[in-house]
Amino acid sequence: MQRYLLTRVVQSLFLLLGVLIVVFFLVRLTGDPTSLMVAKEAPAEQREAFREAMGFNRPLIVQFLDFGAGILRGDFGDSLHFRQPALELILERLPATFYLATVALLLAIVIAITIGIIGGSNPGSAIDSLGRALGLFGQTIPNFWLALILILIFAVNLGWFPSFGRDTSISVVLPAVALGFGSMGQLVRLTRSAVLEIRNEDYIRTARSKGISQFKIGARHVFRNASLALVSVISIQYSYLLGGSIYIETIFSWPGLGNLLQQAVDGRDFPLVQAIAFFISFFVIALTLLTDVAYALIDPRIRYSS
Amino acid sequence: MVVKEEVEVIKEVEKEVIQTVEVVKEVEVEKIVEVEAPDVPKGELIVSVSTFPNSIYMPNAAERNASNVANQIWEGLTWVNDDGEVVPALAESWEISEDGTEYTFKLREGVLFHDGTPFTAKDVVASWEAGKDPSNAYAYNAEKAKAVEVIDDYTVKMTTEAPDPLFLRSTLSKDWAMIPAAYYEEVGLEGIEKNPVGTGPFKLIEWVKGDRIALEAFEDYWDEGLPKVAKLTFRPIPEEATRIAAVQTGEIHIANRLPADEAQRLLGVENVKVVRYPSDRVYYISFNNLTSGIGTPIEDKLVRQAFNYAIDREAIIDALFNGYADLSTGYITPGNLGYDASIEPYPYDPDKAKELLAEAGYPDGFEIGMACPTGAYTNFEQVCEAVGGYLNDVGITFEGGEIQFMESGQYWDLEANKELPPLFGDSWSTTDGEAYNRLQGALGADASYAAWNTAELQDYIDRIGSTVDDVERGKLYSELHKIMYDDPPFVYLYEPNTFEAINTAVQNYKPRAAEDYFLKEVFIAGAE
Amino acid sequence: MTAATPQVGFDEFEEQTWQKRLAYVGRLLQRDRGGMLGFILFILIVLTAIFAPVIAPHDPLKQNLRAAKQPPAWQEGGSWEQPLGTDTLGRDMLSRIIFGTRVSLTVGFFGVLIAGTLGMVSGLVAGYVGGRVDGAIMGVVNIFLAIPYLVFVVVVAAILGRNLLNVILIFGITDSPIFARVTRGEVLRIRESGYVESAVSAGASTGRILFDHILPNLIGPLITLATFEMSAMIFYEAGLSFLGLSVPPSVPSWGNMLQVGRQYLTIYPWIATWPGVAIAITALTFNLLGDWLRDVLDPRLRRSRK
């Protein structure tokens, strides 16, 4: 187990290095952000002076080495747009994004698993139809569209929730629903088919004949049998939510990383794009690592096969 | 003078928009009569900004949203009042030398910075030096002064290279931020960016990036009795639909930059009034005679006139701006110094366009390259598509089969290197009340973004840039307006209107054509 | 995940004549209402795309600004000349929706083709050759999986410009790691089954093993994955349009139409509604089809459903 862990950690570190290299050169390929930052009226000399001051005129490899050395010191460079260390900006925004993604996922899990188990245990019932509908619509309604509709109905017409920002404790509800809707659909489908699959197994029939409630049976056996699949889907969904919150955060003006990425991309804020891409990749890699470890703990066979 | 006319336009227009909903109008009139401004700052004013301000230090504030926050914190030596006149601010008076290059300012005494230190001559020098730092996006504004010297504690002398008609009106009123010298020495530019200390009516409490910029009234502000609100909060909300929702729910008081169609929907909403004002930004399709356009048919004046006749700009304005934009007649707009109101916009006349093309030797039209930016301006992609359709109608086709759309960053890179095709769309705003910067930037011989230049235009630009007398300069502008209409370097499109939605409790809010906010006189009816 | 079984279903299927095969597919469809619906919709969508110029009442690019923003025929002010109304430039919504089918299917089909080919080849090589080659390929695949795809999109859009081909390329490249992973997983599973080993000991060449034993077993899972990924790409295209990074505005893609209509959501709702409905229906179609294919082509699932 320790050996396995060590190998996976080392692998992850190399992965991170690869990400760093790819992101750096990709971002650099887009050209020089001077035109976006210096006023249109500025004379040519000022454009040059600016380029010089920002170090855009140095050879790429020098810029890369500088960047790499910085990271080892925990310095991701300064955001061009905000004139502030990129790391500082990211750390400021990170909690909001984690919070939103976590609430969205928890909401999705709780609703999806409840509906999935009840529906799956009673195929054809109203709840089952709801589950099937959720499963389909979750993957067919664009989340930014849903976000706009949610604002119109629940903020403007009903006045139940704020329309933007993160001012009160209920501010998270609308963005979390919009963000988690797709995941909810996926999880409902997964849970439902897991329940259906084991429904007719002998031990379930036995349990049912003993008078154990449908839901309890479903819950217990689904978790035992489908926990591996669930762990992996949840981890995938979580990293998707972390990286995919860009539309939702923009619409709800949620002070998170997605919002920041949208701006950084818009303004070709190199250091910031790099740093955000790096951080999101870091979390995705860390999540994968954790999932793999969880897998190895749940099912020891996996360790040997990989 | 000139800007005053515009403020009136604003009011007229405002009535016109509101008239469509009677109730809103009545309620509003009653409130204006009843409500009086409070003696002490009261209540919180919440204003949306449509982008995330990059910096609230003036020489770095990248665009209007950022500078509008900065306007509340910093001040210049002069100010342009609501009537468009240059009036004293941190300088009480000034004298200009005979040759127009030496300015001697007498500074206002008793002005305090937010950190309690008094404002004196050495602070002006420090502000100039800080502004010149090449890492500032607008460093060239500070460089407009060649030297800044302390004469005594309350007297400063500045020298410019040549007479500069906009020095008092623009440079010193809004482009420089006066910072405390001692504080600058202590914390440097980075510290100023992070914890701004100015002399303005509001001081920064906290800036939660991506969430809010919270300011509070500065109790020792030199202009007695101002500001009127105790707290002023800016909320960045990039999504238009969300800004509209938030002003309806009362979460914000002023929703800026709304699309024309959606703003109409707010007319029926209680507690919200809609204001509209023309903004000083010209949208155009530029021709190029410096690089890519050399040797193409557009060098011919008749062809360029034909293009101006070929496009149904009224239909574009109706379809995409709900009718709320003004037809452009040139680079000098109705609010600008020297605007010639007798010049009528080019009418839509495709037959005339075809005639002119035939006369120029292109009866069947021709093929030419055209490009437009995406993600840069409201609906501009669609405007370009429409323009393309109208040009096709008179026989103009595009290289590669269609207009090239490019992401704005890449687009402006190419534009600054004069590498765009011979036809390209863009826009240019000014906040000066006159068009000099726009003219120099888009047509000047040494300007990065210029794609068109002729000796005649250059001569006018040079003369305008060195004529300090307003009347004389106004005449030059008028002549240039006519010349640029007859021999157009651009297809003039439109000058859009800005729509804002405002909570009816907000009083004394006076928007300006340049979208500049000065909120020290605004108050909230019934604020406790 | 657990014990692997060699597939036999597909091989049997291969041996029959085409009439019998067709009848077989028909029987399979009859058994599954969702699959039937998906299949019918799929055929309709493909036909719409192919015959777009014949079906569409107008030229989708023909502007008439004087007749812009007309509502659908059944609303006040609408006309049957433009049954679904017109957009902001007075173009016929119905014709644009019909032609949009072409764009979406092109993006989906070629995106998946590129992703599938790239992913399958690299997954096959990684899984079959194993060892260091496997390590290297999966390293690259994991790097690409960890980087937020938006970073790629922005960079490619900025360097190569916005056009249909580039959007397809972006999707093809960023989506290929998923295909690589699935392929590799399947190859490993088949190899471990002992079924390949016996072929090797019987003296079969590498080519024969790949084409006779491994590829046929890959087709099922890959086709299923491709169907879901096509639906995802149609979705991504809409998301890219939201950020203004998809095909040029002049192309009548559903994403572009939705993006333009978004700002008129409450006042001219039809401009955004129709492309939204089109995206939802198409995504639904591919999801239904994918579900059905998974049931039919994956014998493990089929067994458990009996």
JSON list of N, CA, C and O in Angstrom, two decimals, chain A residues 232-249:
[
{"chain": "A", "resi": 232, "resn": "SER", "atom": "N", "xyz": [-16.08, 7.30, -8.04]},
{"chain": "A", "resi": 232, "resn": "SER", "atom": "CA", "xyz": [-15.40, 7.82, -9.22]},
{"chain": "A", "resi": 232, "resn": "SER", "atom": "C", "xyz": [-16.25, 8.89, -9.90]},
{"chain": "A", "resi": 232, "resn": "SER", "atom": "O", "xyz": [-15.74, 9.93, -10.30]},
{"chain": "A", "resi": 233, "resn": "VAL", "atom": "N", "xyz": [-17.55, 8.66, -10.00]},
{"chain": "A", "resi": 233, "resn": "VAL", "atom": "CA", "xyz": [-18.39, 9.67, -10.64]},
{"chain": "A", "resi": 233, "resn": "VAL", "atom": "C", "xyz": [-18.39, 10.96, -9.85]},
{"chain": "A", "resi": 233, "resn": "VAL", "atom": "O", "xyz": [-18.28, 12.06, -10.39]},
{"chain": "A", "resi": 234, "resn": "ILE", "atom": "N", "xyz": [-18.46, 10.84, -8.53]},
{"chain": "A", "resi": 234, "resn": "ILE", "atom": "CA", "xyz": [-18.50, 12.04, -7.71]},
{"chain": "A", "resi": 234, "resn": "ILE", "atom": "C", "xyz": [-17.20, 12.82, -7.84]},
{"chain": "A", "resi": 234, "resn": "ILE", "atom": "O", "xyz": [-17.19, 14.04, -7.95]},
{"chain": "A", "resi": 235, "resn": "SER", "atom": "N", "xyz": [-16.10, 12.11, -7.88]},
{"chain": "A", "resi": 235, "resn": "SER", "atom": "CA", "xyz": [-14.83, 12.82, -8.02]},
{"chain": "A", "resi": 235, "resn": "SER", "atom": "C", "xyz": [-14.75, 13.51, -9.38]},
{"chain": "A", "resi": 235, "resn": "SER", "atom": "O", "xyz": [-14.32, 14.65, -9.48]},
{"chain": "A", "resi": 236, "resn": "ILE", "atom": "N", "xyz": [-15.23, 12.82, -10.42]},
{"chain": "A", "resi": 236, "resn": "ILE", "atom": "CA", "xyz": [-15.23, 13.45, -11.74]},
{"chain": "A", "resi": 236, "resn": "ILE", "atom": "C", "xyz": [-16.14, 14.68, -11.74]},
{"chain": "A", "resi": 236, "resn": "ILE", "atom": "O", "xyz": [-15.78, 15.76, -12.22]},
{"chain": "A", "resi": 237, "resn": "GLN", "atom": "N", "xyz": [-17.32, 14.53, -11.14]},
{"chain": "A", "resi": 237, "resn": "GLN", "atom": "CA", "xyz": [-18.26, 15.64, -11.11]},
{"chain": "A", "resi": 237, "resn": "GLN", "atom": "C", "xyz": [-17.69, 16.82, -10.33]},
{"chain": "A", "resi": 237, "resn": "GLN", "atom": "O", "xyz": [-17.86, 17.97, -10.71]},
{"chain": "A", "resi": 238, "resn": "TYR", "atom": "N", "xyz": [-17.00, 16.52, -9.26]},
{"chain": "A", "resi": 238, "resn": "TYR", "atom": "CA", "xyz": [-16.47, 17.59, -8.43]},
{"chain": "A", "resi": 238, "resn": "TYR", "atom": "C", "xyz": [-15.42, 18.39, -9.19]},
{"chain": "A", "resi": 238, "resn": "TYR", "atom": "O", "xyz": [-15.41, 19.61, -9.18]},
{"chain": "A", "resi": 239, "resn": "SER", "atom": "N", "xyz": [-14.54, 17.68, -9.89]},
{"chain": "A", "resi": 239, "resn": "SER", "atom": "CA", "xyz": [-13.53, 18.43, -10.64]},
{"chain": "A", "resi": 239, "resn": "SER", "atom": "C", "xyz": [-14.18, 19.17, -11.80]},
{"chain": "A", "resi": 239, "resn": "SER", "atom": "O", "xyz": [-13.78, 20.26, -12.16]},
{"chain": "A", "resi": 240, "resn": "TYR", "atom": "N", "xyz": [-15.24, 18.58, -12.35]},
{"chain": "A", "resi": 240, "resn": "TYR", "atom": "CA", "xyz": [-15.96, 19.26, -13.40]},
{"chain": "A", "resi": 240, "resn": "TYR", "atom": "C", "xyz": [-16.59, 20.54, -12.86]},
{"chain": "A", "resi": 240, "resn": "TYR", "atom": "O", "xyz": [-16.54, 21.60, -13.47]},
{"chain": "A", "resi": 241, "resn": "LEU", "atom": "N", "xyz": [-17.17, 20.46, -11.67]},
{"chain": "A", "resi": 241, "resn": "LEU", "atom": "CA", "xyz": [-17.82, 21.63, -11.09]},
{"chain": "A", "resi": 241, "resn": "LEU", "atom": "C", "xyz": [-16.80, 22.72, -10.77]},
{"chain": "A", "resi": 241, "resn": "LEU", "atom": "O", "xyz": [-17.05, 23.90, -10.97]},
{"chain": "A", "resi": 242, "resn": "LEU", "atom": "N", "xyz": [-15.63, 22.31, -10.28]},
{"chain": "A", "resi": 242, "resn": "LEU", "atom": "CA", "xyz": [-14.59, 23.29, -9.96]},
{"chain": "A", "resi": 242, "resn": "LEU", "atom": "C", "xyz": [-14.16, 24.04, -11.21]},
{"chain": "A", "resi": 242, "resn": "LEU", "atom": "O", "xyz": [-14.02, 25.25, -11.21]},
{"chain": "A", "resi": 243, "resn": "GLY", "atom": "N", "xyz": [-13.96, 23.29, -12.28]},
{"chain": "A", "resi": 243, "resn": "GLY", "atom": "CA", "xyz": [-13.49, 23.94, -13.51]},
{"chain": "A", "resi": 243, "resn": "GLY", "atom": "C", "xyz": [-14.62, 24.52, -14.32]},
{"chain": "A", "resi": 243, "resn": "GLY", "atom": "O", "xyz": [-14.42, 25.44, -15.10]},
{"chain": "A", "resi": 244, "resn": "GLY", "atom": "N", "xyz": [-15.81, 23.99, -14.14]},
{"chain": "A", "resi": 244, "resn": "GLY", "atom": "CA", "xyz": [-16.91, 24.38, -15.02]},
{"chain": "A", "resi": 244, "resn": "GLY", "atom": "C", "xyz": [-17.81, 25.45, -14.48]},
{"chain": "A", "resi": 244, "resn": "GLY", "atom": "O", "xyz": [-18.84, 25.76, -15.05]},
{"chain": "A", "resi": 245, "resn": "SER", "atom": "N", "xyz": [-17.40, 26.06, -13.36]},
{"chain": "A", "resi": 245, "resn": "SER", "atom": "CA", "xyz": [-18.30, 27.04, -12.76]},
{"chain": "A", "resi": 245, "resn": "SER", "atom": "C", "xyz": [-18.21, 28.41, -13.44]},
{"chain": "A", "resi": 245, "resn": "SER", "atom": "O", "xyz": [-18.83, 29.35, -13.00]},
{"chain": "A", "resi": 246, "resn": "ILE", "atom": "N", "xyz": [-17.43, 28.48, -14.51]},
{"chain": "A", "resi": 246, "resn": "ILE", "atom": "CA", "xyz": [-17.18, 29.78, -15.13]},
{"chain": "A", "resi": 246, "resn": "ILE", "atom": "C", "xyz": [-18.45, 30.50, -15.57]},
{"chain": "A", "resi": 246, "resn": "ILE", "atom": "O", "xyz": [-18.63, 31.68, -15.31]},
{"chain": "A", "resi": 247, "resn": "TYR", "atom": "N", "xyz": [-19.38, 29.77, -16.19]},
{"chain": "A", "resi": 247, "resn": "TYR", "atom": "CA", "xyz": [-20.60, 30.44, -16.66]},
{"chain": "A", "resi": 247, "resn": "TYR", "atom": "C", "xyz": [-21.46, 30.88, -15.48]},
{"chain": "A", "resi": 247, "resn": "TYR", "atom": "O", "xyz": [-21.98, 31.98, -15.43]},
{"chain": "A", "resi": 248, "resn": "ILE", "atom": "N", "xyz": [-21.62, 29.94, -14.55]},
{"chain": "A", "resi": 248, "resn": "ILE", "atom": "CA", "xyz": [-22.51, 30.21, -13.42]},
{"chain": "A", "resi": 248, "resn": "ILE", "atom": "C", "xyz": [-21.96, 31.34, -12.57]},
{"chain": "A", "resi": 248, "resn": "ILE", "atom": "O", "xyz": [-22.69, 32.25, -12.17]},
{"chain": "A", "resi": 249, "resn": "GLU", "atom": "N", "xyz": [-20.67, 31.30, -12.30]},
{"chain": "A", "resi": 249, "resn": "GLU", "atom": "CA", "xyz": [-20.09, 32.36, -11.48]},
{"chain": "A", "resi": 249, "resn": "GLU", "atom": "C", "xyz": [-20.21, 33.71, -12.15]},
{"chain": "A", "resi": 249, "resn": "GLU", "atom": "O", "xyz": [-20.42, 34.72, -11.51]}
]
